[in-house]
């Protein structure tokens, strides 16, 4: 699998399927500064929490919240939920047909009317000061067209005491990073700096110009898209906890999904390092290292088996010379220390 970083107009794939406005007034705010878009499909109870967090932002009013429903049926629980609100910021669309996850993400971009665009999964949450804090950073730094804020983990699984302590420790470590930092190529090579699309604000016109999210990169379509964004526009990380990424027993934790994500990361990392001769030498074996440590995490943390079939994309190259493990571990440590200092 190659060319995950090349341009492709993914909006053309869904242009024949329309989305109908079911609830809301387009004339209330014709030109909002920012759009929070929530793609959803048959998860009304989770959607309510996400929607409340989006609508209840404090000290910032110039925004809209759009919910784009992939369920074309009428009179659903989701539709009833939306109609229970009385908030002029809220717009609710239904797709005439199910666009699939990727198609619905792209439809959210198309329907957004704000200059700035932020997507919120229907099971994630925003802190009440998310927009206030993030827009303050963007106002002070007009050169920034993409900002990712740090997120806390909302883990609803039945974890052991040891795993809970480990998560708390990792959160404390992450908070050591510099407050505002321009992301570099090495950030996308060593580790996905986004950790999902929650807490991201970017210019809508840039997202459109990149062709949107690609089905080829599923299930790590967000990582591939943000890497493409980085190659054309600057991306910044703001180290303040302003949103929550929910972990529960969902699609991401089914057998094979995380390894499928690692597979996409494997190819994206390869494409990134192949663009620079020096990085091609230093990081030659890093994509394999990344997959192997991901497989270890899947086994130890998610308690799932990793089969030979899931790793078949590596072909015969499933063993890494012992030298590379301490070498890349050292590079990751140096990289993290640098994110705390520079």
mmCIF file with all atom_site columns, C-alpha atoms in Angstrom, residues 74-239:
data_model
loop_
_atom_site.group_PDB
_atom_site.id
_atom_site.type_symbol
_atom_site.label_atom_id
_atom_site.label_alt_id
_atom_site.label_comp_id
_atom_site.label_asym_id
_atom_site.label_entity_id
_atom_site.label_seq_id
_atom_site.pdbx_PDB_ins_code
_atom_site.Cartn_x
_atom_site.Cartn_y
_atom_site.Cartn_z
_atom_site.occupancy
_atom_site.B_iso_or_equiv
_atom_site.pdbx_formal_charge
_atom_site.auth_seq_id
_atom_site.auth_comp_id
_atom_site.auth_asym_id
_atom_site.auth_atom_id
_atom_site.pdbx_PDB_model_num
ATOM 1   C CA . UNK A 1 74  ? -37.032 8.795  10.059 1.00 0.00 ? 74  UNK A CA 1
ATOM 2   C CA . UNK A 1 75  ? -38.321 9.325  13.595 1.00 0.00 ? 75  UNK A CA 1
ATOM 3   C CA . UNK A 1 76  ? -35.234 7.716  15.179 1.00 0.00 ? 76  UNK A CA 1
ATOM 4   C CA . UNK A 1 77  ? -34.100 8.130  18.772 1.00 0.00 ? 77  UNK A CA 1
ATOM 5   C CA . UNK A 1 78  ? -31.336 10.425 17.519 1.00 0.00 ? 78  UNK A CA 1
ATOM 6   C CA . UNK A 1 79  ? -33.861 12.630 15.723 1.00 0.00 ? 79  UNK A CA 1
ATOM 7   C CA . UNK A 1 80  ? -36.051 12.779 18.830 1.00 0.00 ? 80  UNK A CA 1
ATOM 8   C CA . UNK A 1 81  ? -33.018 13.755 20.901 1.00 0.00 ? 81  UNK A CA 1
ATOM 9   C CA . UNK A 1 82  ? -32.070 16.605 18.580 1.00 0.00 ? 82  UNK A CA 1
ATOM 10  C CA . UNK A 1 83  ? -35.618 17.975 18.522 1.00 0.00 ? 83  UNK A CA 1
ATOM 11  C CA . UNK A 1 84  ? -35.623 18.086 22.323 1.00 0.00 ? 84  UNK A CA 1
ATOM 12  C CA . UNK A 1 85  ? -33.043 20.897 22.160 1.00 0.00 ? 85  UNK A CA 1
ATOM 13  C CA . UNK A 1 86  ? -33.902 24.546 21.818 1.00 0.00 ? 86  UNK A CA 1
ATOM 14  C CA . UNK A 1 87  ? -30.569 26.000 20.810 1.00 0.00 ? 87  UNK A CA 1
ATOM 15  C CA . UNK A 1 88  ? -30.226 28.189 17.696 1.00 0.00 ? 88  UNK A CA 1
ATOM 16  C CA . UNK A 1 89  ? -26.583 27.139 17.256 1.00 0.00 ? 89  UNK A CA 1
ATOM 17  C CA . UNK A 1 90  ? -27.628 23.566 16.456 1.00 0.00 ? 90  UNK A CA 1
ATOM 18  C CA . UNK A 1 91  ? -28.167 22.225 12.928 1.00 0.00 ? 91  UNK A CA 1
ATOM 19  C CA . UNK A 1 92  ? -29.121 18.601 12.270 1.00 0.00 ? 92  UNK A CA 1
ATOM 20  C CA . UNK A 1 93  ? -28.636 16.875 8.913  1.00 0.00 ? 93  UNK A CA 1
ATOM 21  C CA . UNK A 1 94  ? -29.586 13.406 7.701  1.00 0.00 ? 94  UNK A CA 1
ATOM 22  C CA . UNK A 1 95  ? -27.810 11.717 4.811  1.00 0.00 ? 95  UNK A CA 1
ATOM 23  C CA . UNK A 1 96  ? -30.192 10.266 2.222  1.00 0.00 ? 96  UNK A CA 1
ATOM 24  C CA . UNK A 1 97  ? -28.050 7.119  2.264  1.00 0.00 ? 97  UNK A CA 1
ATOM 25  C CA . UNK A 1 98  ? -25.414 5.805  4.642  1.00 0.00 ? 98  UNK A CA 1
ATOM 26  C CA . UNK A 1 99  ? -22.133 7.340  3.456  1.00 0.00 ? 99  UNK A CA 1
ATOM 27  C CA . UNK A 1 100 ? -20.003 5.096  5.637  1.00 0.00 ? 100 UNK A CA 1
ATOM 28  C CA . UNK A 1 101 ? -17.727 6.454  8.332  1.00 0.00 ? 101 UNK A CA 1
ATOM 29  C CA . UNK A 1 102 ? -15.226 8.063  5.941  1.00 0.00 ? 102 UNK A CA 1
ATOM 30  C CA . UNK A 1 103 ? -17.888 9.576  3.736  1.00 0.00 ? 103 UNK A CA 1
ATOM 31  C CA . UNK A 1 104 ? -19.691 11.056 6.725  1.00 0.00 ? 104 UNK A CA 1
ATOM 32  C CA . UNK A 1 105 ? -16.494 12.637 8.018  1.00 0.00 ? 105 UNK A CA 1
ATOM 33  C CA . UNK A 1 106 ? -16.047 14.304 4.637  1.00 0.00 ? 106 UNK A CA 1
ATOM 34  C CA . UNK A 1 107 ? -19.682 15.379 4.488  1.00 0.00 ? 107 UNK A CA 1
ATOM 35  C CA . UNK A 1 108 ? -19.184 17.105 7.859  1.00 0.00 ? 108 UNK A CA 1
ATOM 36  C CA . UNK A 1 109 ? -16.409 19.193 6.311  1.00 0.00 ? 109 UNK A CA 1
ATOM 37  C CA . UNK A 1 110 ? -18.580 20.086 3.323  1.00 0.00 ? 110 UNK A CA 1
ATOM 38  C CA . UNK A 1 111 ? -21.558 21.167 5.437  1.00 0.00 ? 111 UNK A CA 1
ATOM 39  C CA . UNK A 1 112 ? -19.495 23.292 7.838  1.00 0.00 ? 112 UNK A CA 1
ATOM 40  C CA . UNK A 1 113 ? -19.931 27.025 7.282  1.00 0.00 ? 113 UNK A CA 1
ATOM 41  C CA . UNK A 1 114 ? -17.244 28.286 9.626  1.00 0.00 ? 114 UNK A CA 1
ATOM 42  C CA . UNK A 1 115 ? -13.806 29.521 8.633  1.00 0.00 ? 115 UNK A CA 1
ATOM 43  C CA . UNK A 1 116 ? -12.487 27.175 11.325 1.00 0.00 ? 116 UNK A CA 1
ATOM 44  C CA . UNK A 1 117 ? -13.502 23.534 11.528 1.00 0.00 ? 117 UNK A CA 1
ATOM 45  C CA . UNK A 1 118 ? -13.444 21.136 14.475 1.00 0.00 ? 118 UNK A CA 1
ATOM 46  C CA . UNK A 1 119 ? -14.773 17.570 14.446 1.00 0.00 ? 119 UNK A CA 1
ATOM 47  C CA . UNK A 1 120 ? -16.063 15.897 17.576 1.00 0.00 ? 120 UNK A CA 1
ATOM 48  C CA . UNK A 1 121 ? -16.749 12.165 17.682 1.00 0.00 ? 121 UNK A CA 1
ATOM 49  C CA . UNK A 1 122 ? -20.162 11.359 19.125 1.00 0.00 ? 122 UNK A CA 1
ATOM 50  C CA . UNK A 1 123 ? -18.521 9.571  22.074 1.00 0.00 ? 123 UNK A CA 1
ATOM 51  C CA . UNK A 1 124 ? -15.917 12.234 22.924 1.00 0.00 ? 124 UNK A CA 1
ATOM 52  C CA . UNK A 1 125 ? -16.262 15.412 24.970 1.00 0.00 ? 125 UNK A CA 1
ATOM 53  C CA . UNK A 1 126 ? -15.065 19.009 24.975 1.00 0.00 ? 126 UNK A CA 1
ATOM 54  C CA . UNK A 1 127 ? -14.159 20.985 28.055 1.00 0.00 ? 127 UNK A CA 1
ATOM 55  C CA . UNK A 1 128 ? -16.394 24.043 28.555 1.00 0.00 ? 128 UNK A CA 1
ATOM 56  C CA . UNK A 1 129 ? -13.446 26.357 27.783 1.00 0.00 ? 129 UNK A CA 1
ATOM 57  C CA . UNK A 1 130 ? -12.253 24.522 24.655 1.00 0.00 ? 130 UNK A CA 1
ATOM 58  C CA . UNK A 1 131 ? -13.233 27.206 22.152 1.00 0.00 ? 131 UNK A CA 1
ATOM 59  C CA . UNK A 1 132 ? -12.363 30.117 24.414 1.00 0.00 ? 132 UNK A CA 1
ATOM 60  C CA . UNK A 1 133 ? -8.827  28.831 25.038 1.00 0.00 ? 133 UNK A CA 1
ATOM 61  C CA . UNK A 1 134 ? -8.119  27.508 21.540 1.00 0.00 ? 134 UNK A CA 1
ATOM 62  C CA . UNK A 1 135 ? -9.390  30.600 19.712 1.00 0.00 ? 135 UNK A CA 1
ATOM 63  C CA . UNK A 1 136 ? -7.314  32.774 22.042 1.00 0.00 ? 136 UNK A CA 1
ATOM 64  C CA . UNK A 1 137 ? -4.212  30.930 20.822 1.00 0.00 ? 137 UNK A CA 1
ATOM 65  C CA . UNK A 1 138 ? -5.262  31.305 17.182 1.00 0.00 ? 138 UNK A CA 1
ATOM 66  C CA . UNK A 1 139 ? -5.969  35.019 17.605 1.00 0.00 ? 139 UNK A CA 1
ATOM 67  C CA . UNK A 1 140 ? -2.510  35.584 19.100 1.00 0.00 ? 140 UNK A CA 1
ATOM 68  C CA . UNK A 1 141 ? -0.830  33.492 16.386 1.00 0.00 ? 141 UNK A CA 1
ATOM 69  C CA . UNK A 1 142 ? -2.422  34.374 13.014 1.00 0.00 ? 142 UNK A CA 1
ATOM 70  C CA . UNK A 1 143 ? 0.136   32.212 11.173 1.00 0.00 ? 143 UNK A CA 1
ATOM 71  C CA . UNK A 1 144 ? -1.396  29.031 12.647 1.00 0.00 ? 144 UNK A CA 1
ATOM 72  C CA . UNK A 1 145 ? -3.940  27.240 10.448 1.00 0.00 ? 145 UNK A CA 1
ATOM 73  C CA . UNK A 1 146 ? -4.108  24.008 12.433 1.00 0.00 ? 146 UNK A CA 1
ATOM 74  C CA . UNK A 1 147 ? -4.145  23.535 16.202 1.00 0.00 ? 147 UNK A CA 1
ATOM 75  C CA . UNK A 1 148 ? -4.389  20.325 18.215 1.00 0.00 ? 148 UNK A CA 1
ATOM 76  C CA . UNK A 1 149 ? -5.052  20.676 21.952 1.00 0.00 ? 149 UNK A CA 1
ATOM 77  C CA . UNK A 1 150 ? -4.131  17.993 24.437 1.00 0.00 ? 150 UNK A CA 1
ATOM 78  C CA . UNK A 1 151 ? -6.828  15.570 25.520 1.00 0.00 ? 151 UNK A CA 1
ATOM 79  C CA . UNK A 1 152 ? -7.407  13.585 28.664 1.00 0.00 ? 152 UNK A CA 1
ATOM 80  C CA . UNK A 1 153 ? -8.322  9.910  28.428 1.00 0.00 ? 153 UNK A CA 1
ATOM 81  C CA . UNK A 1 154 ? -11.789 8.964  29.603 1.00 0.00 ? 154 UNK A CA 1
ATOM 82  C CA . UNK A 1 155 ? -11.286 5.211  30.041 1.00 0.00 ? 155 UNK A CA 1
ATOM 83  C CA . UNK A 1 156 ? -14.501 3.346  30.819 1.00 0.00 ? 156 UNK A CA 1
ATOM 84  C CA . UNK A 1 157 ? -13.076 -0.153 30.671 1.00 0.00 ? 157 UNK A CA 1
ATOM 85  C CA . UNK A 1 158 ? -12.632 -2.357 33.704 1.00 0.00 ? 158 UNK A CA 1
ATOM 86  C CA . UNK A 1 159 ? -8.918  -1.764 34.258 1.00 0.00 ? 159 UNK A CA 1
ATOM 87  C CA . UNK A 1 160 ? -6.606  -3.253 36.820 1.00 0.00 ? 160 UNK A CA 1
ATOM 88  C CA . UNK A 1 161 ? -5.145  -0.977 39.466 1.00 0.00 ? 161 UNK A CA 1
ATOM 89  C CA . UNK A 1 162 ? -1.768  -1.290 37.741 1.00 0.00 ? 162 UNK A CA 1
ATOM 90  C CA . UNK A 1 163 ? -3.171  -0.150 34.392 1.00 0.00 ? 163 UNK A CA 1
ATOM 91  C CA . UNK A 1 164 ? -4.949  2.804  36.034 1.00 0.00 ? 164 UNK A CA 1
ATOM 92  C CA . UNK A 1 165 ? -1.718  3.937  37.676 1.00 0.00 ? 165 UNK A CA 1
ATOM 93  C CA . UNK A 1 166 ? 0.098   3.591  34.371 1.00 0.00 ? 166 UNK A CA 1
ATOM 94  C CA . UNK A 1 167 ? -2.462  5.815  32.636 1.00 0.00 ? 167 UNK A CA 1
ATOM 95  C CA . UNK A 1 168 ? -2.168  8.485  35.329 1.00 0.00 ? 168 UNK A CA 1
ATOM 96  C CA . UNK A 1 169 ? 1.619   8.397  35.029 1.00 0.00 ? 169 UNK A CA 1
ATOM 97  C CA . UNK A 1 170 ? 1.453   8.802  31.237 1.00 0.00 ? 170 UNK A CA 1
ATOM 98  C CA . UNK A 1 171 ? -0.880  11.789 31.599 1.00 0.00 ? 171 UNK A CA 1
ATOM 99  C CA . UNK A 1 172 ? 1.563   13.475 33.971 1.00 0.00 ? 172 UNK A CA 1
ATOM 100 C CA . UNK A 1 173 ? 4.438   12.804 31.576 1.00 0.00 ? 173 UNK A CA 1
ATOM 101 C CA . UNK A 1 174 ? 2.507   14.319 28.663 1.00 0.00 ? 174 UNK A CA 1
ATOM 102 C CA . UNK A 1 175 ? 1.911   17.482 30.659 1.00 0.00 ? 175 UNK A CA 1
ATOM 103 C CA . UNK A 1 176 ? 5.670   18.092 30.740 1.00 0.00 ? 176 UNK A CA 1
ATOM 104 C CA . UNK A 1 177 ? 5.656   19.026 27.066 1.00 0.00 ? 177 UNK A CA 1
ATOM 105 C CA . UNK A 1 178 ? 6.054   22.606 25.928 1.00 0.00 ? 178 UNK A CA 1
ATOM 106 C CA . UNK A 1 179 ? 2.854   24.701 25.981 1.00 0.00 ? 179 UNK A CA 1
ATOM 107 C CA . UNK A 1 180 ? 2.699   25.629 22.300 1.00 0.00 ? 180 UNK A CA 1
ATOM 108 C CA . UNK A 1 181 ? 4.832   23.791 19.771 1.00 0.00 ? 181 UNK A CA 1
ATOM 109 C CA . UNK A 1 182 ? 5.106   23.649 16.013 1.00 0.00 ? 182 UNK A CA 1
ATOM 110 C CA . UNK A 1 183 ? 5.002   20.023 14.943 1.00 0.00 ? 183 UNK A CA 1
ATOM 111 C CA . UNK A 1 184 ? 7.775   18.693 12.753 1.00 0.00 ? 184 UNK A CA 1
ATOM 112 C CA . UNK A 1 185 ? 8.179   15.742 10.441 1.00 0.00 ? 185 UNK A CA 1
ATOM 113 C CA . UNK A 1 186 ? 9.850   13.678 13.135 1.00 0.00 ? 186 UNK A CA 1
ATOM 114 C CA . UNK A 1 187 ? 6.731   14.025 15.303 1.00 0.00 ? 187 UNK A CA 1
ATOM 115 C CA . UNK A 1 188 ? 4.678   12.249 12.647 1.00 0.00 ? 188 UNK A CA 1
ATOM 116 C CA . UNK A 1 189 ? 7.379   9.619  12.147 1.00 0.00 ? 189 UNK A CA 1
ATOM 117 C CA . UNK A 1 190 ? 8.021   8.690  15.764 1.00 0.00 ? 190 UNK A CA 1
ATOM 118 C CA . UNK A 1 191 ? 4.491   8.810  17.110 1.00 0.00 ? 191 UNK A CA 1
ATOM 119 C CA . UNK A 1 192 ? 1.074   9.982  15.951 1.00 0.00 ? 192 UNK A CA 1
ATOM 120 C CA . UNK A 1 193 ? 0.977   13.450 17.575 1.00 0.00 ? 193 UNK A CA 1
ATOM 121 C CA . UNK A 1 194 ? -2.797  13.767 17.141 1.00 0.00 ? 194 UNK A CA 1
ATOM 122 C CA . UNK A 1 195 ? -4.197  10.787 19.053 1.00 0.00 ? 195 UNK A CA 1
ATOM 123 C CA . UNK A 1 196 ? -7.451  11.057 17.123 1.00 0.00 ? 196 UNK A CA 1
ATOM 124 C CA . UNK A 1 197 ? -9.313  14.090 15.735 1.00 0.00 ? 197 UNK A CA 1
ATOM 125 C CA . UNK A 1 198 ? -10.787 15.298 19.040 1.00 0.00 ? 198 UNK A CA 1
ATOM 126 C CA . UNK A 1 199 ? -9.508  18.740 20.026 1.00 0.00 ? 199 UNK A CA 1
ATOM 127 C CA . UNK A 1 200 ? -8.388  19.739 16.537 1.00 0.00 ? 200 UNK A CA 1
ATOM 128 C CA . UNK A 1 201 ? -9.198  23.083 14.920 1.00 0.00 ? 201 UNK A CA 1
ATOM 129 C CA . UNK A 1 202 ? -8.171  23.688 11.324 1.00 0.00 ? 202 UNK A CA 1
ATOM 130 C CA . UNK A 1 203 ? -9.106  25.959 8.446  1.00 0.00 ? 203 UNK A CA 1
ATOM 131 C CA . UNK A 1 204 ? -11.973 24.466 6.468  1.00 0.00 ? 204 UNK A CA 1
ATOM 132 C CA . UNK A 1 205 ? -10.590 25.675 3.135  1.00 0.00 ? 205 UNK A CA 1
ATOM 133 C CA . UNK A 1 206 ? -7.356  23.777 3.790  1.00 0.00 ? 206 UNK A CA 1
ATOM 134 C CA . UNK A 1 207 ? -9.210  20.562 4.615  1.00 0.00 ? 207 UNK A CA 1
ATOM 135 C CA . UNK A 1 208 ? -11.180 20.944 1.370  1.00 0.00 ? 208 UNK A CA 1
ATOM 136 C CA . UNK A 1 209 ? -8.041  21.625 -0.664 1.00 0.00 ? 209 UNK A CA 1
ATOM 137 C CA . UNK A 1 210 ? -6.502  18.372 0.611  1.00 0.00 ? 210 UNK A CA 1
ATOM 138 C CA . UNK A 1 211 ? -9.441  16.337 -0.666 1.00 0.00 ? 211 UNK A CA 1
ATOM 139 C CA . UNK A 1 212 ? -10.700 15.208 2.737  1.00 0.00 ? 212 UNK A CA 1
ATOM 140 C CA . UNK A 1 213 ? -10.237 11.845 4.439  1.00 0.00 ? 213 UNK A CA 1
ATOM 141 C CA . UNK A 1 214 ? -9.381  8.782  2.353  1.00 0.00 ? 214 UNK A CA 1
ATOM 142 C CA . UNK A 1 215 ? -10.983 5.353  2.561  1.00 0.00 ? 215 UNK A CA 1
ATOM 143 C CA . UNK A 1 216 ? -7.605  3.852  1.627  1.00 0.00 ? 216 UNK A CA 1
ATOM 144 C CA . UNK A 1 217 ? -6.269  4.927  5.009  1.00 0.00 ? 217 UNK A CA 1
ATOM 145 C CA . UNK A 1 218 ? -9.033  3.307  7.082  1.00 0.00 ? 218 UNK A CA 1
ATOM 146 C CA . UNK A 1 219 ? -8.973  2.762  10.064 1.00 0.00 ? 219 UNK A CA 1
ATOM 147 C CA . UNK A 1 220 ? -6.110  5.264  10.626 1.00 0.00 ? 220 UNK A CA 1
ATOM 148 C CA . UNK A 1 221 ? -7.594  7.780  8.199  1.00 0.00 ? 221 UNK A CA 1
ATOM 149 C CA . UNK A 1 222 ? -7.148  10.666 10.646 1.00 0.00 ? 222 UNK A CA 1
ATOM 150 C CA . UNK A 1 223 ? -3.386  10.053 11.034 1.00 0.00 ? 223 UNK A CA 1
ATOM 151 C CA . UNK A 1 224 ? -2.886  9.852  7.251  1.00 0.00 ? 224 UNK A CA 1
ATOM 152 C CA . UNK A 1 225 ? -4.947  13.010 6.680  1.00 0.00 ? 225 UNK A CA 1
ATOM 153 C CA . UNK A 1 226 ? -3.140  15.032 9.345  1.00 0.00 ? 226 UNK A CA 1
ATOM 154 C CA . UNK A 1 227 ? 0.234   13.916 7.954  1.00 0.00 ? 227 UNK A CA 1
ATOM 155 C CA . UNK A 1 228 ? -0.888  15.169 4.524  1.00 0.00 ? 228 UNK A CA 1
ATOM 156 C CA . UNK A 1 229 ? -2.034  18.418 6.120  1.00 0.00 ? 229 UNK A CA 1
ATOM 157 C CA . UNK A 1 230 ? 1.372   18.843 7.751  1.00 0.00 ? 230 UNK A CA 1
ATOM 158 C CA . UNK A 1 231 ? 3.194   18.398 4.431  1.00 0.00 ? 231 UNK A CA 1
ATOM 159 C CA . UNK A 1 232 ? 1.339   21.369 2.928  1.00 0.00 ? 232 UNK A CA 1
ATOM 160 C CA . UNK A 1 233 ? 0.505   23.543 5.943  1.00 0.00 ? 233 UNK A CA 1
ATOM 161 C CA . UNK A 1 234 ? 2.031   24.058 9.385  1.00 0.00 ? 234 UNK A CA 1
ATOM 162 C CA . UNK A 1 235 ? 0.496   22.193 12.327 1.00 0.00 ? 235 UNK A CA 1
ATOM 163 C CA . UNK A 1 236 ? 0.750   23.159 16.007 1.00 0.00 ? 236 UNK A CA 1
ATOM 164 C CA . UNK A 1 237 ? 0.202   21.383 19.308 1.00 0.00 ? 237 UNK A CA 1
ATOM 165 C CA . UNK A 1 238 ? -1.178  23.194 22.362 1.00 0.00 ? 238 UNK A CA 1
ATOM 166 C CA . UNK A 1 239 ? -0.468  21.329 25.576 1.00 0.00 ? 239 UNK A CA 1
#
